[in-house]
């Protein structure tokens, strides 16, 4: 693999996935949906945190998939789980009770306070695009220890105003979560294919803190639908190292 | 005691036009064969209830059997959109339907309240979202702490239909693997049908096995492969390729209609 | 991850005087060995919580370790009275204690609310009984139907202790047979201990097996026979004769005290 | 057994147990505690209703004990059950939901409206006798299809006023259960060692409707702490037949 790994350029998607995986280094448990979040969590178990407990909303706790699952209920998740519980128990005893350290969420729209829309584009009654809906996101975001949003960086996704607020990130800014009685910290990072945004400690407004290799601030601003807050000292994402890259490519080739 | 009969007889006896019907199965054990039999028997004006509509309800909505849809996540898991689901909401094709959507936590608690014969369930959630303005949820205060919580109304379908791996001849059912909300759905419903991969002389309790006694089930019908393209853990595998195939096929109304006629409507019932 | 250690070390690390402690196990899997170790370590002023105090709490109350008792059925199952339980309430021997009693349904829902990190649970019950005037229950109205329901406050013990058949070396626990409210008790508590009949290299999922992951448990300790005279299904049998014997022995304060000294207080901890 | 059965006189306890068992002829499910109710239910499965589903509050559904269990959680109940559920599920999904046809309950005190006391004799704060308490009884009595009370007939048990109302039977008479929002019919019979009482259809006051062999109305009145209502046409309990008696004695000898 090593040679092959060298022989190919690192893609933005790979950088994004690795950046997400690294965030799980110190987590005990992670809640994940399908797609890139699932890939990142499996990668983290391979490289950064072998004891990481993967929890899927299908009720599988401690799943150890060898392949990247297509659905959150693939047979391999059930076969490799430490425990399988009903969906009711999952949301009441595990998610709602706040037992999960980190949750990965995606979104079709995200605003400057990391509130998420997965319901509709356009008007609710007459939507331009009907999206899948809430799923587990609202309660996952309110109860899990922290939320990491993984989204493609484009003006269509990073919008000034959500068409529908499906999931509360930081609401109208600092204080909203407290007023709502949420137990979790909410979004602590938004990881895109261009870089990483984190909420400002005081205002909770998303701030660009990290750029992936070869990306500059102007490009990120261009692809963000509001006047982006940028950290004074902007860091560069450490590129995927060989071990991470080999593991990720090997995983995706399974 | 559940009556063990054929799928077509069970569906004919159980479901009327206009009924509220929950066909549950959370990714795993989705009762496709039973849903297809509903369509073959021409049931209409149904209130279709499912946490995850999945391909089955995409098909049922697309052929026009639904008056209302109650759900919490209408996507093709890991693939993308459900195109018939989108088309009926975005363009009212084949006709307009009513929708009621919740979060997964809300739907799961609604089923649990229904199974407990309670009028509602109390939980945390929905707060601060636009869902509150568009669904049935209400504030309720904890009398001990004063904390503001939310209540969701119990879900009590006229009919619940699930798929399981096994039943015995008395209609006692065993399913294993991801149990979803199937037990709750059956216990919450006025009438119920469980289709099974196989009928056995005696149930042998399995690790992770969930047993539903026959005396809380109306009908049991054998339907081998009845969860395809979903799966029955240990017996069939999830057909992930079909889920990808559906994404392409279902984009086009005519292709969808032709496929449904050829592969569902003009077919014989499984196990009949 | 749970720390796998000895019973005496786990109890010393977990329980302080004055703590609220739930030792659960519904007839089956009652953690006698852990309760006895609490007594040997001289814990006092405990708030003891159990749906069915059973012989274990009769012993713990009788030696004076309790400040308060929270329960729903204080009898010797199938035999009759718990004489130490009666003596402390009727005659304040060895000292006065506070009691809070509920129905089984109330206690079970209180544990479930605690496990869900909810402040209360909503149910039907208590209505029309004299319990309402003597326990913590409050009316609450369904916002959808207007039905008057009752709420009970969540139960969140400082420490929950249960007994199970097996654990692996990471502290993942499996119990099977009658599961009672043990999972809820562990999930509702701030800290927890699970004693097990045996520690194995790998848990093999059993029919009816309930798995509690090690990462929600504080300590796991091996305590073979640790549920006697209750039982661990498949490993030990319930000692019904001892339950009958206790009925005679425990009537007399001195005989009780002597028996406890000889068979519990002056003994070594199991598995230590 | 037959000869032996003939050779011994039928005891009042045997008549009471058989009378209780016969009430389960048409039931699909019965909820039972330990002691005589358990014996009666097992006898009913042996003689009157082989398909009867025994449900114990320990969570065992469809238990088929060969021996009379000492506790409601004996191993044999778990080993022979069709399904075992948590106590939380038992009370919410099964008892509270009203899935059980008949429940057998006992009591230390019962009043003329079949309200039950299992909490204290004397004052609550300073009881003369502390009894076990409620257990599952309040919700079992409110939610099960009907309740059959099995109690020894004595003035100590059949009292004018309960010292504590643990469980509502018919409250203050007809209408109480409706006002409380109870879903079940409540007590439909009280079976004692002397005879059977049933609530009056209009007033719900317990009425003596059946006398066991060799018992007369005066004796029942003597052992009842209130002025007992007696049916115009009082029936005599059909004595245990040979099959019932043999089965009961064989069961108790196991």
mmCIF file with all atom_site columns, C-alpha atoms in Angstrom, chain C residues 125-189:
data_model
loop_
_atom_site.group_PDB
_atom_site.id
_atom_site.type_symbol
_atom_site.label_atom_id
_atom_site.label_alt_id
_atom_site.label_comp_id
_atom_site.label_asym_id
_atom_site.label_entity_id
_atom_site.label_seq_id
_atom_site.pdbx_PDB_ins_code
_atom_site.Cartn_x
_atom_site.Cartn_y
_atom_site.Cartn_z
_atom_site.occupancy
_atom_site.B_iso_or_equiv
_atom_site.pdbx_formal_charge
_atom_site.auth_seq_id
_atom_site.auth_comp_id
_atom_site.auth_asym_id
_atom_site.auth_atom_id
_atom_site.pdbx_PDB_model_num
ATOM 1  C CA . UNK C 1 125 ? -51.491 4.288   39.358 1.00 0.00 ? 125 UNK C CA 1
ATOM 2  C CA . UNK C 1 126 ? -51.740 5.177   43.055 1.00 0.00 ? 126 UNK C CA 1
ATOM 3  C CA . UNK C 1 127 ? -55.109 6.854   42.354 1.00 0.00 ? 127 UNK C CA 1
ATOM 4  C CA . UNK C 1 128 ? -57.657 6.227   45.073 1.00 0.00 ? 128 UNK C CA 1
ATOM 5  C CA . UNK C 1 129 ? -55.184 4.629   47.477 1.00 0.00 ? 129 UNK C CA 1
ATOM 6  C CA . UNK C 1 130 ? -53.866 5.863   50.845 1.00 0.00 ? 130 UNK C CA 1
ATOM 7  C CA . UNK C 1 131 ? -50.345 5.628   49.378 1.00 0.00 ? 131 UNK C CA 1
ATOM 8  C CA . UNK C 1 132 ? -50.860 9.032   47.771 1.00 0.00 ? 132 UNK C CA 1
ATOM 9  C CA . UNK C 1 133 ? -50.847 10.710  51.203 1.00 0.00 ? 133 UNK C CA 1
ATOM 10 C CA . UNK C 1 134 ? -47.713 8.869   52.305 1.00 0.00 ? 134 UNK C CA 1
ATOM 11 C CA . UNK C 1 135 ? -45.308 8.880   49.351 1.00 0.00 ? 135 UNK C CA 1
ATOM 12 C CA . UNK C 1 136 ? -43.871 11.054  46.588 1.00 0.00 ? 136 UNK C CA 1
ATOM 13 C CA . UNK C 1 137 ? -46.350 11.033  43.732 1.00 0.00 ? 137 UNK C CA 1
ATOM 14 C CA . UNK C 1 138 ? -48.009 13.963  41.953 1.00 0.00 ? 138 UNK C CA 1
ATOM 15 C CA . UNK C 1 139 ? -50.813 14.470  39.471 1.00 0.00 ? 139 UNK C CA 1
ATOM 16 C CA . UNK C 1 140 ? -49.958 15.448  35.901 1.00 0.00 ? 140 UNK C CA 1
ATOM 17 C CA . UNK C 1 141 ? -52.332 16.046  32.995 1.00 0.00 ? 141 UNK C CA 1
ATOM 18 C CA . UNK C 1 142 ? -51.962 14.637  29.468 1.00 0.00 ? 142 UNK C CA 1
ATOM 19 C CA . UNK C 1 143 ? -51.832 17.725  27.246 1.00 0.00 ? 143 UNK C CA 1
ATOM 20 C CA . UNK C 1 144 ? -53.538 15.860  24.391 1.00 0.00 ? 144 UNK C CA 1
ATOM 21 C CA . UNK C 1 145 ? -56.421 14.022  26.092 1.00 0.00 ? 145 UNK C CA 1
ATOM 22 C CA . UNK C 1 146 ? -56.709 15.925  29.349 1.00 0.00 ? 146 UNK C CA 1
ATOM 23 C CA . UNK C 1 147 ? -56.499 12.614  31.214 1.00 0.00 ? 147 UNK C CA 1
ATOM 24 C CA . UNK C 1 148 ? -55.256 12.931  34.771 1.00 0.00 ? 148 UNK C CA 1
ATOM 25 C CA . UNK C 1 149 ? -52.122 10.805  35.166 1.00 0.00 ? 149 UNK C CA 1
ATOM 26 C CA . UNK C 1 150 ? -49.519 10.528  37.918 1.00 0.00 ? 150 UNK C CA 1
ATOM 27 C CA . UNK C 1 151 ? -45.828 11.337  37.952 1.00 0.00 ? 151 UNK C CA 1
ATOM 28 C CA . UNK C 1 152 ? -43.234 9.672   40.162 1.00 0.00 ? 152 UNK C CA 1
ATOM 29 C CA . UNK C 1 153 ? -39.796 11.201  40.762 1.00 0.00 ? 153 UNK C CA 1
ATOM 30 C CA . UNK C 1 154 ? -36.749 9.646   39.108 1.00 0.00 ? 154 UNK C CA 1
ATOM 31 C CA . UNK C 1 155 ? -34.617 7.366   41.249 1.00 0.00 ? 155 UNK C CA 1
ATOM 32 C CA . UNK C 1 156 ? -30.883 8.109   40.998 1.00 0.00 ? 156 UNK C CA 1
ATOM 33 C CA . UNK C 1 157 ? -28.958 6.245   43.706 1.00 0.00 ? 157 UNK C CA 1
ATOM 34 C CA . UNK C 1 158 ? -25.449 7.347   44.597 1.00 0.00 ? 158 UNK C CA 1
ATOM 35 C CA . UNK C 1 159 ? -24.454 3.713   44.144 1.00 0.00 ? 159 UNK C CA 1
ATOM 36 C CA . UNK C 1 160 ? -26.192 0.745   42.548 1.00 0.00 ? 160 UNK C CA 1
ATOM 37 C CA . UNK C 1 161 ? -24.957 -2.782  43.155 1.00 0.00 ? 161 UNK C CA 1
ATOM 38 C CA . UNK C 1 162 ? -26.151 -5.863  41.273 1.00 0.00 ? 162 UNK C CA 1
ATOM 39 C CA . UNK C 1 163 ? -25.044 -9.463  40.821 1.00 0.00 ? 163 UNK C CA 1
ATOM 40 C CA . UNK C 1 164 ? -24.690 -11.196 37.423 1.00 0.00 ? 164 UNK C CA 1
ATOM 41 C CA . UNK C 1 165 ? -23.535 -14.546 36.114 1.00 0.00 ? 165 UNK C CA 1
ATOM 42 C CA . UNK C 1 166 ? -20.543 -13.377 34.060 1.00 0.00 ? 166 UNK C CA 1
ATOM 43 C CA . UNK C 1 167 ? -18.182 -10.573 33.171 1.00 0.00 ? 167 UNK C CA 1
ATOM 44 C CA . UNK C 1 168 ? -15.214 -10.434 30.819 1.00 0.00 ? 168 UNK C CA 1
ATOM 45 C CA . UNK C 1 169 ? -11.861 -8.878  31.720 1.00 0.00 ? 169 UNK C CA 1
ATOM 46 C CA . UNK C 1 170 ? -12.950 -5.479  30.367 1.00 0.00 ? 170 UNK C CA 1
ATOM 47 C CA . UNK C 1 171 ? -15.873 -5.509  32.798 1.00 0.00 ? 171 UNK C CA 1
ATOM 48 C CA . UNK C 1 172 ? -18.584 -6.154  30.226 1.00 0.00 ? 172 UNK C CA 1
ATOM 49 C CA . UNK C 1 173 ? -21.353 -7.977  32.077 1.00 0.00 ? 173 UNK C CA 1
ATOM 50 C CA . UNK C 1 174 ? -23.901 -10.574 31.025 1.00 0.00 ? 174 UNK C CA 1
ATOM 51 C CA . UNK C 1 175 ? -26.856 -11.710 33.104 1.00 0.00 ? 175 UNK C CA 1
ATOM 52 C CA . UNK C 1 176 ? -29.711 -13.997 32.081 1.00 0.00 ? 176 UNK C CA 1
ATOM 53 C CA . UNK C 1 177 ? -32.916 -15.291 33.592 1.00 0.00 ? 177 UNK C CA 1
ATOM 54 C CA . UNK C 1 178 ? -35.205 -12.847 35.386 1.00 0.00 ? 178 UNK C CA 1
ATOM 55 C CA . UNK C 1 179 ? -33.606 -9.420  34.630 1.00 0.00 ? 179 UNK C CA 1
ATOM 56 C CA . UNK C 1 180 ? -35.699 -7.398  37.096 1.00 0.00 ? 180 UNK C CA 1
ATOM 57 C CA . UNK C 1 181 ? -34.677 -3.741  37.132 1.00 0.00 ? 181 UNK C CA 1
ATOM 58 C CA . UNK C 1 182 ? -30.931 -4.301  37.338 1.00 0.00 ? 182 UNK C CA 1
ATOM 59 C CA . UNK C 1 183 ? -29.937 -2.620  34.088 1.00 0.00 ? 183 UNK C CA 1
ATOM 60 C CA . UNK C 1 184 ? -32.056 0.405   35.001 1.00 0.00 ? 184 UNK C CA 1
ATOM 61 C CA . UNK C 1 185 ? -30.556 0.501   38.504 1.00 0.00 ? 185 UNK C CA 1
ATOM 62 C CA . UNK C 1 186 ? -26.988 0.543   37.149 1.00 0.00 ? 186 UNK C CA 1
ATOM 63 C CA . UNK C 1 187 ? -27.759 3.170   34.494 1.00 0.00 ? 187 UNK C CA 1
ATOM 64 C CA . UNK C 1 188 ? -29.624 5.349   37.025 1.00 0.00 ? 188 UNK C CA 1
ATOM 65 C CA . UNK C 1 189 ? -26.786 5.434   39.567 1.00 0.00 ? 189 UNK C CA 1
#
